[in-house]
mmCIF file of C-alpha atoms and ligand atoms in Angstrom:
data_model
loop_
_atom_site.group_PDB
_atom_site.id
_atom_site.type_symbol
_atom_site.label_atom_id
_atom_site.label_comp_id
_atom_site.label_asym_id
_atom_site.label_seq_id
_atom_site.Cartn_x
_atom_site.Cartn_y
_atom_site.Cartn_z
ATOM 1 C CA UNK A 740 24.338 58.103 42.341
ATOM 2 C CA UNK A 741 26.117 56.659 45.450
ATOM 3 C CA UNK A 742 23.369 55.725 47.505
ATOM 4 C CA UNK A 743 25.335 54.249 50.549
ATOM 5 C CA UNK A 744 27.710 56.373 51.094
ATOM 6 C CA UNK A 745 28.928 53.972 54.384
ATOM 7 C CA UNK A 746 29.919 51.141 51.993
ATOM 8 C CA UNK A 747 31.827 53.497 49.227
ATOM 9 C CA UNK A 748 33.332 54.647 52.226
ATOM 10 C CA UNK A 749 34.300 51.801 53.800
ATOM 11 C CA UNK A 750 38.275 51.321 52.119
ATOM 12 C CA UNK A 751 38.754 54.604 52.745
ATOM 13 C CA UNK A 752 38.186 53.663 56.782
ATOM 14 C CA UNK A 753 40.545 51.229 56.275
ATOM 15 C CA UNK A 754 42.990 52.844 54.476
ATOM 16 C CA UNK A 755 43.125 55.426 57.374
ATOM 17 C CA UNK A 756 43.039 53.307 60.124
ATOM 18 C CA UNK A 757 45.764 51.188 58.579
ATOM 19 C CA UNK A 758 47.929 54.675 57.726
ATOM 20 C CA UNK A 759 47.537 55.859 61.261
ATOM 21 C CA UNK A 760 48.702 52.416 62.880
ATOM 22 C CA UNK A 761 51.952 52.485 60.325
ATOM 23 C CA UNK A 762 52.622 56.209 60.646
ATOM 24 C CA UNK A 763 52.784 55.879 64.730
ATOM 25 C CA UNK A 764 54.693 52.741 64.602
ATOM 26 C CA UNK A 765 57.698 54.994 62.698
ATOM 27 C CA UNK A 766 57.398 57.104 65.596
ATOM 28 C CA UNK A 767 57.565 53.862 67.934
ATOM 29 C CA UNK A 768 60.391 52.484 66.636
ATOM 30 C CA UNK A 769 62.669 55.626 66.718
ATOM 31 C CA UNK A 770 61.713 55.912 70.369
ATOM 32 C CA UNK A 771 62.289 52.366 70.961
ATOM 33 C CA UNK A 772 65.931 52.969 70.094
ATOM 34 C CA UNK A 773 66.443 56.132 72.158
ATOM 35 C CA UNK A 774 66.227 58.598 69.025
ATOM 36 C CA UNK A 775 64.532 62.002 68.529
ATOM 37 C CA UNK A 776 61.605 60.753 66.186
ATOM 38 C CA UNK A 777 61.084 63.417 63.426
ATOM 39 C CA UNK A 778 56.954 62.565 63.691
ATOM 40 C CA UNK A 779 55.347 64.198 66.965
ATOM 41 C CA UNK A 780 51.925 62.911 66.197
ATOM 42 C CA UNK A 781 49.468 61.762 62.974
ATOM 43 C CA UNK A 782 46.003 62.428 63.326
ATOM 44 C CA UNK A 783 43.623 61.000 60.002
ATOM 45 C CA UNK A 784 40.002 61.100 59.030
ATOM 46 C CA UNK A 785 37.738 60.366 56.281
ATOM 47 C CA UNK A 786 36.368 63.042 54.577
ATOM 48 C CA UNK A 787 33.016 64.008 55.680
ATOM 49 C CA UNK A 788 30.533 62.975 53.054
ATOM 50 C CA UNK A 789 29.005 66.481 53.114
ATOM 51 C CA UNK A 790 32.229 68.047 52.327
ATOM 52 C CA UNK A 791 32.929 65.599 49.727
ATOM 53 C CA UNK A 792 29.569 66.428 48.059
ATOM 54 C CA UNK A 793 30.739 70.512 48.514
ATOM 55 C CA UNK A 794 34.079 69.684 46.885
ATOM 56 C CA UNK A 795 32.505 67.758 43.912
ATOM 57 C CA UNK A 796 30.420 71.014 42.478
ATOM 58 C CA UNK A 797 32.606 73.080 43.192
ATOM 59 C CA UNK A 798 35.474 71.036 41.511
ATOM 60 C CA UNK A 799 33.727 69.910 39.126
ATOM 61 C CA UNK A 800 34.296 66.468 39.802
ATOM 62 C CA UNK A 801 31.651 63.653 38.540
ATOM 63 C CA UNK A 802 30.905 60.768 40.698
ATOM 64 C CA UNK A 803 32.059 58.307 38.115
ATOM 65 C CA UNK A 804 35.294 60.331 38.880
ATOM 66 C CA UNK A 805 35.420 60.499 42.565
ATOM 67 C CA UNK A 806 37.851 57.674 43.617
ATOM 68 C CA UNK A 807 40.373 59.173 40.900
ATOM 69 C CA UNK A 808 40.066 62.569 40.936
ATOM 70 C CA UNK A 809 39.442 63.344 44.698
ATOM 71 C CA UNK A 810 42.755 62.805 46.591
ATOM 72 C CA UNK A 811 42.076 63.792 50.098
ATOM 73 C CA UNK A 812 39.009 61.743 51.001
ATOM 74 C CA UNK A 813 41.474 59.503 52.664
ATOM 75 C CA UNK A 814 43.923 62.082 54.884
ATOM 76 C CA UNK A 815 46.482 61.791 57.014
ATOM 77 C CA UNK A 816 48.442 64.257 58.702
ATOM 78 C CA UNK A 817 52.128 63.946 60.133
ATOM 79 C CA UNK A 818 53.311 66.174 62.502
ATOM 80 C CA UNK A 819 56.673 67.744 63.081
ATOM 81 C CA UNK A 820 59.021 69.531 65.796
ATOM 82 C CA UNK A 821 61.139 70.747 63.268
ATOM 83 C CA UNK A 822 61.172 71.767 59.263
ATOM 84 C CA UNK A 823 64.198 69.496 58.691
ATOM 85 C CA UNK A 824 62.270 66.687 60.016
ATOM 86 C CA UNK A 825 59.541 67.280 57.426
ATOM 87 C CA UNK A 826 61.969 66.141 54.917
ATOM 88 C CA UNK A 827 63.028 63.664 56.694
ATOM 89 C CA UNK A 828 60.022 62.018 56.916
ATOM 90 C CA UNK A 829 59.506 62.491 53.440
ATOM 91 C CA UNK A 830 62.394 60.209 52.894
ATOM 92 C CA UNK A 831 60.937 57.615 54.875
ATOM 93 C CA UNK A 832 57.806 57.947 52.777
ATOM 94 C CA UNK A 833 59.731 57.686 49.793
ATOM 95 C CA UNK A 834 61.664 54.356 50.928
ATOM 96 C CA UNK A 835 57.949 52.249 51.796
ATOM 97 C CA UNK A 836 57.250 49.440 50.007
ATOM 98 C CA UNK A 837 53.648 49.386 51.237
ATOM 99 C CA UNK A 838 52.587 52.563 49.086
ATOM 100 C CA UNK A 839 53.019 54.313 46.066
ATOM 101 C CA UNK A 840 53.807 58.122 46.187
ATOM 102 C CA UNK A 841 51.659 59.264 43.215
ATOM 103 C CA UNK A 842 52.355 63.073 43.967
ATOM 104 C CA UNK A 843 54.416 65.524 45.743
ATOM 105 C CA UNK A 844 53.550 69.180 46.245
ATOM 106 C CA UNK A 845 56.046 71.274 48.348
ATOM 107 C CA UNK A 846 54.029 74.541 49.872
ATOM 108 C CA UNK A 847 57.078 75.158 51.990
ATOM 109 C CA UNK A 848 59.112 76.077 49.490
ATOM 110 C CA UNK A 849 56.109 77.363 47.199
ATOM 111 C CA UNK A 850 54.049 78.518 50.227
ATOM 112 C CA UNK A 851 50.535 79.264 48.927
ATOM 113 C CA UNK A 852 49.275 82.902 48.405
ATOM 114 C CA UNK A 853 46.914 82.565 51.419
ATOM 115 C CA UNK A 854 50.179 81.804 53.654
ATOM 116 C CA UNK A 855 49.668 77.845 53.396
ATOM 117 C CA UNK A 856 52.884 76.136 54.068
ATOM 118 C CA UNK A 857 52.979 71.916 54.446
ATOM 119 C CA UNK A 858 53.941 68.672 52.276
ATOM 120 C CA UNK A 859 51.270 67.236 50.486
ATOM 121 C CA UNK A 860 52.381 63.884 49.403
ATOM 122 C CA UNK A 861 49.407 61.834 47.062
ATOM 123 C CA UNK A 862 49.802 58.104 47.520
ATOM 124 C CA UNK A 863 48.045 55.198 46.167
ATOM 125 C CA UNK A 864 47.614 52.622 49.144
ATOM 126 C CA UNK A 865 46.413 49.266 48.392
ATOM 127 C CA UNK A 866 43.687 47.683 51.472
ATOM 128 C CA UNK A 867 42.603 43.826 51.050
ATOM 129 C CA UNK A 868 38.789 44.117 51.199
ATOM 130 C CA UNK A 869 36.761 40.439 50.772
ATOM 131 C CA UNK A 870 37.008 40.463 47.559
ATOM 132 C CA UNK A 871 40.196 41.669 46.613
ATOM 133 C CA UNK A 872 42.574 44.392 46.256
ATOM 134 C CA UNK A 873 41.698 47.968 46.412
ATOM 135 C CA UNK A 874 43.967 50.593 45.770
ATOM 136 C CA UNK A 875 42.657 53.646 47.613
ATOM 137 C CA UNK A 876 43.890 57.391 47.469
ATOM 138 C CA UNK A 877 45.200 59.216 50.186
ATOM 139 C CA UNK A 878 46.795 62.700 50.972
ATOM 140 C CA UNK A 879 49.334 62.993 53.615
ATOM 141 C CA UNK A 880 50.469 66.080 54.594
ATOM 142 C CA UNK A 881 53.803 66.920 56.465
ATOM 143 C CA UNK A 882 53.849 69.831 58.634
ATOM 144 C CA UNK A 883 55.169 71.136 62.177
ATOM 145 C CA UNK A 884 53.455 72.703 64.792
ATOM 146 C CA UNK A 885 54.255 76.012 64.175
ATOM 147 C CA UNK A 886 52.369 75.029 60.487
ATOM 148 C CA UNK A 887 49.540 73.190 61.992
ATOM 149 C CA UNK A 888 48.311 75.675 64.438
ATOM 150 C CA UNK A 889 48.646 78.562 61.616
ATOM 151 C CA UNK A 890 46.373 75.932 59.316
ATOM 152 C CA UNK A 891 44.101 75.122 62.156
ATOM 153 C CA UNK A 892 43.074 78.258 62.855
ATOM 154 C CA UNK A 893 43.274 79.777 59.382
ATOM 155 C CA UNK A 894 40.745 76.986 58.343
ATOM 156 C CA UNK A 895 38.096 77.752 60.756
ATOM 157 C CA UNK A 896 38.602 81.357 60.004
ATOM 158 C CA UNK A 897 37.898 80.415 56.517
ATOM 159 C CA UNK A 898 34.747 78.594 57.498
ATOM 160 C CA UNK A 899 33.604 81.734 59.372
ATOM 161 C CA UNK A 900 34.549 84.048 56.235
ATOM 162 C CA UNK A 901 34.062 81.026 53.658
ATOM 163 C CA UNK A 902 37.042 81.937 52.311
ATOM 164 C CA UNK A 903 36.565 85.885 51.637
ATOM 165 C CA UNK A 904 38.575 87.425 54.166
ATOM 166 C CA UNK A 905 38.589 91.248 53.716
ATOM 167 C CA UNK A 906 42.016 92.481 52.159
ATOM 168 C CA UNK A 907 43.281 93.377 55.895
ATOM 169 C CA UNK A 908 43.033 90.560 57.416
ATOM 170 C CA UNK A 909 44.362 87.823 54.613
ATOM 171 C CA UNK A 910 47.673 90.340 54.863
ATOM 172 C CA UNK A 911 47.415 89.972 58.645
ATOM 173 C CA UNK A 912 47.198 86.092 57.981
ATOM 174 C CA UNK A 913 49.639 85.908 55.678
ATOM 175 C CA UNK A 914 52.133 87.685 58.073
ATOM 176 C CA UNK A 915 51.026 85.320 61.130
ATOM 177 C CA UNK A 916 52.341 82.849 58.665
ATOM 178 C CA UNK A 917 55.465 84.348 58.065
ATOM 179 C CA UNK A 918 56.247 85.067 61.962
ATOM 180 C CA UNK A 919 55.085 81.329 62.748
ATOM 181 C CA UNK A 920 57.622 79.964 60.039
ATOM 182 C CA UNK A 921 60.309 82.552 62.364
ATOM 183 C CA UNK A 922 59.421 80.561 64.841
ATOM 184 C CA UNK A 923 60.072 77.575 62.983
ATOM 185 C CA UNK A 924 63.355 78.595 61.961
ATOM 186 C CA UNK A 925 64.619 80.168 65.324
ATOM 187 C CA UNK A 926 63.651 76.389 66.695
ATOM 188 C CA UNK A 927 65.736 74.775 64.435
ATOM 189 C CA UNK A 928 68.963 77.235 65.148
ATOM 190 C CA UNK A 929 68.288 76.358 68.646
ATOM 191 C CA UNK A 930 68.713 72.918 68.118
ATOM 192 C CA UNK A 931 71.391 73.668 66.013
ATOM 193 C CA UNK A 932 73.388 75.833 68.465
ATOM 194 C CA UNK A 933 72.322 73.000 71.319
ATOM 195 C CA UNK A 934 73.651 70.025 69.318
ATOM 196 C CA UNK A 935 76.745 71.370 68.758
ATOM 197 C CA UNK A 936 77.509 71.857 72.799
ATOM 198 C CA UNK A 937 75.939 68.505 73.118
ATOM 199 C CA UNK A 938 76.323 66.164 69.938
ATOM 200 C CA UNK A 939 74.354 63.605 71.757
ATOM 201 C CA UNK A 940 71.236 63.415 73.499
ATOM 202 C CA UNK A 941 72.007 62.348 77.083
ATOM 203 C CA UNK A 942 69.946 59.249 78.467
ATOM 204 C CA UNK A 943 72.343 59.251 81.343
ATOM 205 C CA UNK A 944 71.058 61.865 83.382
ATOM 206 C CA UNK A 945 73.880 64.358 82.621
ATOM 207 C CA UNK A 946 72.793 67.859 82.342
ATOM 208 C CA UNK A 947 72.780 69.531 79.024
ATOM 209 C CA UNK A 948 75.176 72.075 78.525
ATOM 210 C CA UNK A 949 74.630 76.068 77.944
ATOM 211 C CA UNK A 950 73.849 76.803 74.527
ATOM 212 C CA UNK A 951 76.724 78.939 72.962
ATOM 213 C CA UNK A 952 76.361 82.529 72.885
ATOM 214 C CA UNK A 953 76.517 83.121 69.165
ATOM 215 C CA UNK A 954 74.186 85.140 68.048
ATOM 216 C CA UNK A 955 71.489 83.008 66.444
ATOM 217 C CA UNK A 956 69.869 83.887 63.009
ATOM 218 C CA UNK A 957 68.267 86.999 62.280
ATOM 219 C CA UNK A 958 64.888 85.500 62.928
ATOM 220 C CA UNK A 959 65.328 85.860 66.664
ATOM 221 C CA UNK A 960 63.521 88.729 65.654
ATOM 222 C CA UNK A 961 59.954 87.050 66.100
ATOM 223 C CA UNK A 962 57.980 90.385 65.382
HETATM 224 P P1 0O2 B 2491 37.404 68.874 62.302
HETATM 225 O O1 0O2 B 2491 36.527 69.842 62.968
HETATM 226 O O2 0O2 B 2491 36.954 68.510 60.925
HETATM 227 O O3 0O2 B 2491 38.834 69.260 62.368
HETATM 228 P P2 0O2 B 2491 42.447 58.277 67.015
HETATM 229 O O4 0O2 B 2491 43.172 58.206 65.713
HETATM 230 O O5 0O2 B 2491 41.454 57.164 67.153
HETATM 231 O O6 0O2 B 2491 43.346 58.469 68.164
HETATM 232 P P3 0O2 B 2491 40.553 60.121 65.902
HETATM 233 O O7 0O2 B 2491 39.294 60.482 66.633
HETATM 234 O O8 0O2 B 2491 40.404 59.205 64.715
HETATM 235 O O9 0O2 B 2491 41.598 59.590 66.958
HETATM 236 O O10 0O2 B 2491 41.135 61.453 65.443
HETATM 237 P P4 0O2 B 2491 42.602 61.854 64.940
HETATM 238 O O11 0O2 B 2491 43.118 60.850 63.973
HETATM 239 O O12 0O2 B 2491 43.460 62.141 66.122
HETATM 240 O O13 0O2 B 2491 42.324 63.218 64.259
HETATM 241 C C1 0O2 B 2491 41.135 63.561 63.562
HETATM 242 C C2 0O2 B 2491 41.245 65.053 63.255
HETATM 243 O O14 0O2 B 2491 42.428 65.233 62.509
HETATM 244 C C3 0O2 B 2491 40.162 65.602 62.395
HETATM 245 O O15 0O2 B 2491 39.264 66.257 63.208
HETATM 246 C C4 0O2 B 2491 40.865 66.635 61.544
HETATM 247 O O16 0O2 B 2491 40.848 67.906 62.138
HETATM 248 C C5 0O2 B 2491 42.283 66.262 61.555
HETATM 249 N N1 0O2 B 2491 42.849 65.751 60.317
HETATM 250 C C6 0O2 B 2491 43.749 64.769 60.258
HETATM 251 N N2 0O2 B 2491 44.161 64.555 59.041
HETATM 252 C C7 0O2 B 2491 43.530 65.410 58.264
HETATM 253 C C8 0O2 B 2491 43.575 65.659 56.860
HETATM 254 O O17 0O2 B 2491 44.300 65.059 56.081
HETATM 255 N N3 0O2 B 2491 42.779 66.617 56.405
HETATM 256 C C9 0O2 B 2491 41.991 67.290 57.248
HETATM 257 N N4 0O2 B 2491 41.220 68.209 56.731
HETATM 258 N N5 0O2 B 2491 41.927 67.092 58.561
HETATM 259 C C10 0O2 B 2491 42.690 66.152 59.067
HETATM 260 P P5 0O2 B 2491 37.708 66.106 62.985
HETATM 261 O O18 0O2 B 2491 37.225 65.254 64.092
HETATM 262 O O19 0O2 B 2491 37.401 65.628 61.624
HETATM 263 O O20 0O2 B 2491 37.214 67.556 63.212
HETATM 264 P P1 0O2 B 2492 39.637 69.881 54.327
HETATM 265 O O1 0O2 B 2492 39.264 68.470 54.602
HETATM 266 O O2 0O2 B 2492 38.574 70.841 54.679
HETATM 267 O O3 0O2 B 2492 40.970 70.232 54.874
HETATM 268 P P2 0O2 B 2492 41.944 71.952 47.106
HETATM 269 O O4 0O2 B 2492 41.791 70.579 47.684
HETATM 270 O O5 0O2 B 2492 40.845 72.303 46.194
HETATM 271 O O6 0O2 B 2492 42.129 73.020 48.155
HETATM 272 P P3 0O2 B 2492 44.186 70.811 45.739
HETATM 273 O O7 0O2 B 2492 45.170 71.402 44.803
HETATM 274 O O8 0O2 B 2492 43.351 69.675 45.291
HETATM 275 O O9 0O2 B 2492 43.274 71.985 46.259
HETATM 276 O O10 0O2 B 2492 44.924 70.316 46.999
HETATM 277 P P4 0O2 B 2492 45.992 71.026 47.920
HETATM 278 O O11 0O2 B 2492 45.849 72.496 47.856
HETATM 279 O O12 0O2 B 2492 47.309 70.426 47.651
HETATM 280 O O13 0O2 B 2492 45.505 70.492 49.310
HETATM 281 C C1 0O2 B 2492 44.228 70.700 49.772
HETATM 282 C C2 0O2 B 2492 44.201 70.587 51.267
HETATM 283 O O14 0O2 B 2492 45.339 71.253 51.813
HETATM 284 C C3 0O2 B 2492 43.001 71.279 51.834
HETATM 285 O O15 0O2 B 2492 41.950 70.375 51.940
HETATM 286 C C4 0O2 B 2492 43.500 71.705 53.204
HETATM 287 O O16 0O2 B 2492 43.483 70.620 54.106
HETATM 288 C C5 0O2 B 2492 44.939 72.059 52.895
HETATM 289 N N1 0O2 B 2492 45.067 73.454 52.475
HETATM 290 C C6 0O2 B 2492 45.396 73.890 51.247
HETATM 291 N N2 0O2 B 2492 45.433 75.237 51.203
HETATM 292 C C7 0O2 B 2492 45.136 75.663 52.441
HETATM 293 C C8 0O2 B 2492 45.027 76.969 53.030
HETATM 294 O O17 0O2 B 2492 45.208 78.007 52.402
HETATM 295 N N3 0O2 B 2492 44.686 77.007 54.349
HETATM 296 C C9 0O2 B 2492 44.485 75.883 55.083
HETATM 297 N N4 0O2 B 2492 44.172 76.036 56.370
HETATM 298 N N5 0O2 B 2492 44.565 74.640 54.538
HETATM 299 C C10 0O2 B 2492 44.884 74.533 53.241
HETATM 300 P P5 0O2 B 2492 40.451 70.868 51.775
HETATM 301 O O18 0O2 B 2492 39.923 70.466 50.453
HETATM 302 O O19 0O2 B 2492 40.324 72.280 52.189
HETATM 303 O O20 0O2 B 2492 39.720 69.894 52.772
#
């Protein structure tokens, strides 16, 4: 039995706190040399011990078990303008020293049957605690807007329904899904179209060009 929660808890604070500091200091430095940053914001919490508790029946998961079978008590969550930029950040995951990517799931391009798209990357992140090394578990996930606000609102849908939406509405879901990953994509040919009138980002106060009147891709169509 964990009977203070607060102090098996406690790395996992850490961990997030440290992973939030990092995370916005990527975003930092791209700013700090005048580039687009692919992260817009990271947001991070510790699992609520409640839910934790929840997720243990119904996973099956034994406390012995906890710090190595639950992934997402430490989570982090990167945000993104732009799908392209999810990879890219990805990358920069991928080149850290100070973690360990354990796992990689890609729900963009295997978006779940509910309409879930992100990147859920599992890392093992070491935090120095007084007396020692402890290598704590955390799930990041790598989405953009158009992703988050679909999520956001999908989960407290969920909570309302816990999780049995009649057969209507998880199709109605699942199409908001589809129209907000449009959106995504009509974004990104909009940057497209804009960067190739204007290769460069202009600091100098010169006035961005008209983007060109090719007809952008077919998912204009945001029905
Ligand atoms: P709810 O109702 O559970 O969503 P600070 O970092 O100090 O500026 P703070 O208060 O630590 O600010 O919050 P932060 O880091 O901006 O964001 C916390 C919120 O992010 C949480 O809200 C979660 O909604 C969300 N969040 C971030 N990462 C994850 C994740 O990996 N999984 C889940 N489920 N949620 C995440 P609350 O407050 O817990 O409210
Ligand atoms: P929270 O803190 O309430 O967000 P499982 O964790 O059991 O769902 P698995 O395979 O362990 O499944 O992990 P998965 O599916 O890679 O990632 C789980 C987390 O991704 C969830 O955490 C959600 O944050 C998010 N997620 C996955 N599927 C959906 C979905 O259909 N809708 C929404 N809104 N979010 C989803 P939890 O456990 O729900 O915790």
């Amino acid at each position: 039995m964990i009977e203070d929660w607060d102090h098996f808890l406690l790395p996992y604070e850490q961990a997030v706190d440290e992973l939030k500091i990092k995370l916005r200091g990527i975003r930092r430095q791209y700013k700090d040399a005048g580039l687009q940053s692919p992260i817009e914001f990271v947001t991070g919490r510790v699992k609520p011990v409640a839910s934790i508790q929840e997720k243990m029946v119904r996973r099956h998961v034994a406390e012995e078990r906890l710090e190595d079978d639950m992934q997402d008590i430490a989570g982090l969550r990167i945000m993104c303008q732009f799908v392209d930029d999810i990879y890219q950040v990805v990358d920069l995951l991928r080149k850290r020293t100070d973690l360990t990517i354990l796992e990689e799931r890609d729900y963009i391009s295997n978006v779940k049957p509910s309409g879930y798209r992100s990147y859920h990357i599992v890392v093992s992140y070491p935090v120095q605690m007084k007396d020692g090394e402890k290598k704590i578990l955390a799930e990041i996930q790598v989405r953009t807007l158009a992703m988050n606000f679909w999520a956001t609102i999908e989960h407290s849908l969920n909570y309302k329904y816990q999780g049995e939406f009649p057969q209507a509405l998880q199709g109605r879901l699942e199409r908001a899904g589809e129209a907000a990953f449009r959106l995504d994509q009509e974004m990104s040919a909009i940057r497209a179209d804009l960067s190739e009138v204007q290769p460069e980002s202009k600091s100098d106060g010169e006035t961005a060009a008209q983007p060109s009147d090719r007809q952008s891709v077919e998912s204009s169509k945001l029905t």
